[in-house]
Coordinates of N, CA and C in Angstrom, one line a residue:
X1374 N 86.9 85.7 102.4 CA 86.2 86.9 102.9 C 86.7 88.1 102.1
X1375 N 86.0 88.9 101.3 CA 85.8 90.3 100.9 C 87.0 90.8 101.6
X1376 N 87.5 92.2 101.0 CA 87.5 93.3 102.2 C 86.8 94.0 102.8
X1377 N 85.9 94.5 102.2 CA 84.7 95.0 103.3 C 84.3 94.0 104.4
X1378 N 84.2 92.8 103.9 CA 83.9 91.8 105.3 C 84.8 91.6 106.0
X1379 N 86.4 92.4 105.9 CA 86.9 91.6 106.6 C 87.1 92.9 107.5
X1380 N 87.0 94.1 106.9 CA 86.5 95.5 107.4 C 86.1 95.6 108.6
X1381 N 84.7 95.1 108.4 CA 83.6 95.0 108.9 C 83.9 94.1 110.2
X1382 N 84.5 93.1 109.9 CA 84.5 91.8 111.1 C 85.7 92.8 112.1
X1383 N 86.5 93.5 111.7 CA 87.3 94.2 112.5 C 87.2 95.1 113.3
X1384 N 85.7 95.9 112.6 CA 85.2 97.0 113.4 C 84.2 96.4 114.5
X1385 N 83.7 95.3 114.0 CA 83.1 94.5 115.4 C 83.9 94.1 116.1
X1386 N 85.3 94.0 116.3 CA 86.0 92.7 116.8 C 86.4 94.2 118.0
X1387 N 87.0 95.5 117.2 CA 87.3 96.4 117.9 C 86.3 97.1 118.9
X1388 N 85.3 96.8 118.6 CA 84.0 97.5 119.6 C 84.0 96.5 121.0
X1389 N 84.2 95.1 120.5 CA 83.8 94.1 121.6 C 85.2 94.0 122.5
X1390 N 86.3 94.1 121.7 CA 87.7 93.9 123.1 C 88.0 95.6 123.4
X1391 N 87.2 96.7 122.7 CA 86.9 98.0 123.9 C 86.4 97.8 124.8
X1392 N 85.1 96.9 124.6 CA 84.3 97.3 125.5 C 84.3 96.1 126.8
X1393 N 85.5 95.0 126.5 CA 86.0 94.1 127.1 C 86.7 94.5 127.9
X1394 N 87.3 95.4 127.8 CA 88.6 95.8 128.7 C 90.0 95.2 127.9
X1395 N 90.2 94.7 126.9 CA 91.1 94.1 125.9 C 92.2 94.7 125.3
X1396 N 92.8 96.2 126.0 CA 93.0 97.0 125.7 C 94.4 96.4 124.5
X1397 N 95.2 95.8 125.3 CA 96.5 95.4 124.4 C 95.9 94.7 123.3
X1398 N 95.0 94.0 122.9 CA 94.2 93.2 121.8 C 93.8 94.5 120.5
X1399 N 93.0 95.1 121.7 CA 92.5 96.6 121.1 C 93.4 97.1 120.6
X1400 N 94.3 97.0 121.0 CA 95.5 98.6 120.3 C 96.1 97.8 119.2
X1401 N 96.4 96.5 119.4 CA 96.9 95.8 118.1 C 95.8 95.8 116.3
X1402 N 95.0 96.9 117.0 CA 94.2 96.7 115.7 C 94.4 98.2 114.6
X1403 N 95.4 98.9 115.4 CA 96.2 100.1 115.0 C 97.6 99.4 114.1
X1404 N 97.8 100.7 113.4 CA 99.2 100.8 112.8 C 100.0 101.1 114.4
X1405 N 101.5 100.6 114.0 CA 102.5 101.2 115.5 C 101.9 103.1 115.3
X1406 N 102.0 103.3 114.8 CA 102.4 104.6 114.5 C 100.6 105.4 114.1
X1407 N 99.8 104.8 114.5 CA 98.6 105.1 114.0 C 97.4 106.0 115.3
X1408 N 96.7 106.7 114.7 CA 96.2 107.7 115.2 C 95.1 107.5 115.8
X1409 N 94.4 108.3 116.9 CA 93.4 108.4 117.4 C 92.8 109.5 117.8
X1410 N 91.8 110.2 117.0 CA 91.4 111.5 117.3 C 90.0 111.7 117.8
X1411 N 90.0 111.9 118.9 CA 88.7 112.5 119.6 C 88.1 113.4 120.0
X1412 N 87.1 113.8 118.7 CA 86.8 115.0 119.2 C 87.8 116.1 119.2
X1413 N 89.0 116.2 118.2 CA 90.0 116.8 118.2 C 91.0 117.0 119.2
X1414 N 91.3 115.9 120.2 CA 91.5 115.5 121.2 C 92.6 114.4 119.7
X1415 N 94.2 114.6 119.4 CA 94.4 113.6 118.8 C 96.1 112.9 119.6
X1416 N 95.8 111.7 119.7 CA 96.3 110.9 120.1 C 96.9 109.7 119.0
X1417 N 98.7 110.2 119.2 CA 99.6 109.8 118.0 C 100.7 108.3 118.8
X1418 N 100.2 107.3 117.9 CA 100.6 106.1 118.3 C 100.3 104.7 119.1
X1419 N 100.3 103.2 119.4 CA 99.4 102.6 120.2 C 99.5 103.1 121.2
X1420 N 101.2 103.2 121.9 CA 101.4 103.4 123.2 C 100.4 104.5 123.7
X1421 N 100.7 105.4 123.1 CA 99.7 107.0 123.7 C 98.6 106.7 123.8
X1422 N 98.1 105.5 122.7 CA 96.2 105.3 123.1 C 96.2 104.5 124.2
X1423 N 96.9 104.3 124.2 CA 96.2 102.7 125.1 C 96.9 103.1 126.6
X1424 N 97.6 103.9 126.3 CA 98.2 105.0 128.1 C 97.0 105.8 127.9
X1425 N 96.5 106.1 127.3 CA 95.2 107.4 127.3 C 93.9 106.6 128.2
X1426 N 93.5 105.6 127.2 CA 92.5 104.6 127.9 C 92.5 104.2 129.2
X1427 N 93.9 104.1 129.2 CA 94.2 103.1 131.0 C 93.9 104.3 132.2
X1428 N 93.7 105.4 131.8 CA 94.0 106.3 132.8 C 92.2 106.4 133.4
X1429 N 91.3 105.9 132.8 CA 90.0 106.3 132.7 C 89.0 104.9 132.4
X1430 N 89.5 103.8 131.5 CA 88.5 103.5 130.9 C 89.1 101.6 132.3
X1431 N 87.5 101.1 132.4 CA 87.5 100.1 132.8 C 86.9 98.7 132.4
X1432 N 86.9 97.8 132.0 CA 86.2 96.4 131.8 C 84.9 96.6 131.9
X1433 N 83.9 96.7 131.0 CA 82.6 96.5 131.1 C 82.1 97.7 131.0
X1434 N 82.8 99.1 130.8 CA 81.9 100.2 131.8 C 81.3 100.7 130.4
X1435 N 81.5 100.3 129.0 CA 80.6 100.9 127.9 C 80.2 99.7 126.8
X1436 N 79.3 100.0 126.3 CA 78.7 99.3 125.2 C 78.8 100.0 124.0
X1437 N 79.2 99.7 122.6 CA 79.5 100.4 121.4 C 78.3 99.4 120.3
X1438 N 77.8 100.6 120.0 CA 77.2 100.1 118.9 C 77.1 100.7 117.8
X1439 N 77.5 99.8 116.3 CA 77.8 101.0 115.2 C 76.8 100.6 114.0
X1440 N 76.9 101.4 113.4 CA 75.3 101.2 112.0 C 76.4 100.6 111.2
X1441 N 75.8 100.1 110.1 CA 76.7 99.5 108.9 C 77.2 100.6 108.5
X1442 N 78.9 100.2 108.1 CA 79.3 101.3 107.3 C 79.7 101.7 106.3
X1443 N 79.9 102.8 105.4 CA 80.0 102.4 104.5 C 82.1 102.6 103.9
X1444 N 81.7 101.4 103.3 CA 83.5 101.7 103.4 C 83.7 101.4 101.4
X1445 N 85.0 102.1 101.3 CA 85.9 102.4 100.2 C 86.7 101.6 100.0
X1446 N 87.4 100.4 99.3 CA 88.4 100.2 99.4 C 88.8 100.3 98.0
X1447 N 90.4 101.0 98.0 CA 91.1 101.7 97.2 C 92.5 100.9 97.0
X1448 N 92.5 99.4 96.7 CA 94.1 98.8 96.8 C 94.3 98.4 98.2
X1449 N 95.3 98.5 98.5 CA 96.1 98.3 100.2 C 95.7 99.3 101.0
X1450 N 94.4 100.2 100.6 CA 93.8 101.3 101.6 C 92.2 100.9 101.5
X1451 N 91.7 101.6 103.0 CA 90.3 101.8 102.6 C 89.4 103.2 103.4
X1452 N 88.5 103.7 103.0 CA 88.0 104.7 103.9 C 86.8 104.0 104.3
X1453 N 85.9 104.2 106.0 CA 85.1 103.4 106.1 C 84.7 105.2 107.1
X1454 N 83.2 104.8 107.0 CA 82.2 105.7 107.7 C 81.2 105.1 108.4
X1455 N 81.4 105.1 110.2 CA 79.8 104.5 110.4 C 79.5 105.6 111.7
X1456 N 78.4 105.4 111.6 CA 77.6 106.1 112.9 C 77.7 105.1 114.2
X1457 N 77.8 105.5 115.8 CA 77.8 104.8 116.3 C 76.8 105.4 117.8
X1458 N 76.6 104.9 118.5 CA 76.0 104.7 119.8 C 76.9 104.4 121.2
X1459 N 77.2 105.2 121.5 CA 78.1 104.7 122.8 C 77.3 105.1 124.4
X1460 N 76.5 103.4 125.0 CA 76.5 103.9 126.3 C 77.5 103.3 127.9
X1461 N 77.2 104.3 128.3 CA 78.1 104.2 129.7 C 77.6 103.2 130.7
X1462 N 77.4 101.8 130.8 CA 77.2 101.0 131.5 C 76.5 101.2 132.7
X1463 N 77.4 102.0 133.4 CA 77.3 102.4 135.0 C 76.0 103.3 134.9
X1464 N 76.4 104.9 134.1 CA 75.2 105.4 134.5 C 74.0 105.8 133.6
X1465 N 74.5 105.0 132.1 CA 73.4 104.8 131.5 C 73.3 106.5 130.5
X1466 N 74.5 107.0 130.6 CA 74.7 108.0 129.5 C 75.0 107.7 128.3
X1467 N 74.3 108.4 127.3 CA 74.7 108.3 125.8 C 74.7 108.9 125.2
X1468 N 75.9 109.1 124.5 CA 76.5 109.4 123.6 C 76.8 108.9 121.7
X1469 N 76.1 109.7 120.6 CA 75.9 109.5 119.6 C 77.0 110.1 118.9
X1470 N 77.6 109.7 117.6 CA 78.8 109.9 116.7 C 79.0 109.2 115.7
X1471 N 80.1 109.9 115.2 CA 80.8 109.4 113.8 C 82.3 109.0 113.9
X1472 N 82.3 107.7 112.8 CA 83.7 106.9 113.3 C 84.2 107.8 111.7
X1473 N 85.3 108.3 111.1 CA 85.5 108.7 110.2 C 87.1 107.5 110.1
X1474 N 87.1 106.3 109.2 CA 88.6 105.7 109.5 C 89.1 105.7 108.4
X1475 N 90.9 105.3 108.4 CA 91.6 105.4 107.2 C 92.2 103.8 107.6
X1476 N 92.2 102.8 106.8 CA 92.3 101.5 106.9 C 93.5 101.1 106.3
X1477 N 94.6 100.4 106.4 CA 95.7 99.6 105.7 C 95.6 98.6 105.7
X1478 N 95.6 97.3 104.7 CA 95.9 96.3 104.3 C 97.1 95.8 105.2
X1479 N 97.6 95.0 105.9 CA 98.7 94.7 106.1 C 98.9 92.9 106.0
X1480 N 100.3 92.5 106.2 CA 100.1 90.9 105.6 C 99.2 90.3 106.6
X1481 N 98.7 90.5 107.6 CA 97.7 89.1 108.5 C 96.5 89.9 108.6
X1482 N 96.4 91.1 108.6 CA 95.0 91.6 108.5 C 94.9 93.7 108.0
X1483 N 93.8 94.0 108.1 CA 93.6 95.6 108.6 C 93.4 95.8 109.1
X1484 N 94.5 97.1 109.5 CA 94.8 97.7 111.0 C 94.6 99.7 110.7
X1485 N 94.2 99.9 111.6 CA 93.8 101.3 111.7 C 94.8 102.3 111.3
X1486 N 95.1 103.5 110.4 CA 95.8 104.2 110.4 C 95.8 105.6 111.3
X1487 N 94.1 105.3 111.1 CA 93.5 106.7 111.5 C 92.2 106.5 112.0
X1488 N 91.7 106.8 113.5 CA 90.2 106.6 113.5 C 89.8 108.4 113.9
X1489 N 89.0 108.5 112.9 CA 88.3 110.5 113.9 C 86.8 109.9 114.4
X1490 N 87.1 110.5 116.0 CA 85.5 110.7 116.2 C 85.2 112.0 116.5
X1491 N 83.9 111.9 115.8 CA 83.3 112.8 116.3 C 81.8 113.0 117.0
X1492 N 81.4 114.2 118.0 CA 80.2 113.8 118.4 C 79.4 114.4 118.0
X1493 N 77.9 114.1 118.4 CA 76.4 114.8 117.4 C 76.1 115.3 118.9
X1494 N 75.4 116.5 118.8 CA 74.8 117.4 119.9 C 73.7 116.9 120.1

């Protein structure tokens, strides 16, 4: 497998154990020390994300859907850009955006350094 495919298989793997409720799965797809910025809302480390999520987010309650993205890889880094679709299960709100990530090579896979979202009005 490429890096971009294996990019790629990551950013799907990460959308589906979100939107699973998978959170400990989910966070392991971060650096320890890796970031999560929302909307300028930024959130430093797994612990803090995945304490962030727990306080609000539940099993099933959103669907993530992202366009192909286009990604960089630079050595043991990559930059990846996709647009995404996020709706609310329950009441059927949606929400449109941009994933902006900074990717690391590590020895068993790539793990998030940095993910920015942002939203479209």
């Amino acid at each position: 497998m490429s890096d971009v495919e294996a990019i790629i298989a990551t950013m799907a793997e990460y959308a589906h154990l979100l939107d699973d409720g998978r959170l400990d799965e989910w966070a392991d797809l971060y650096l320890e020390d890796g970031e999560l910025d929302i909307a300028g809302q930024v959130l430093g480390g797994r612990t803090a994300i995945v304490e962030y999520l727990r306080t609000g987010y539940s099993a099933g309650s959103s669907t993530h859907i992202f366009s192909l993205p286009d990604i960089r890889v630079t050595g043991d880094q990559a930059r990846a850009v996709a647009d995404f679709l996020l709706v609310t299960n329950s009441s059927g709100a949606v929400s449109v955006g941009r994933v902006d990530d900074e990717w690391v090579r590590c020895p068993d896979r790539w793990r998030l350094r940095m993910r920015r979202i942002s939203l479209k009005s």
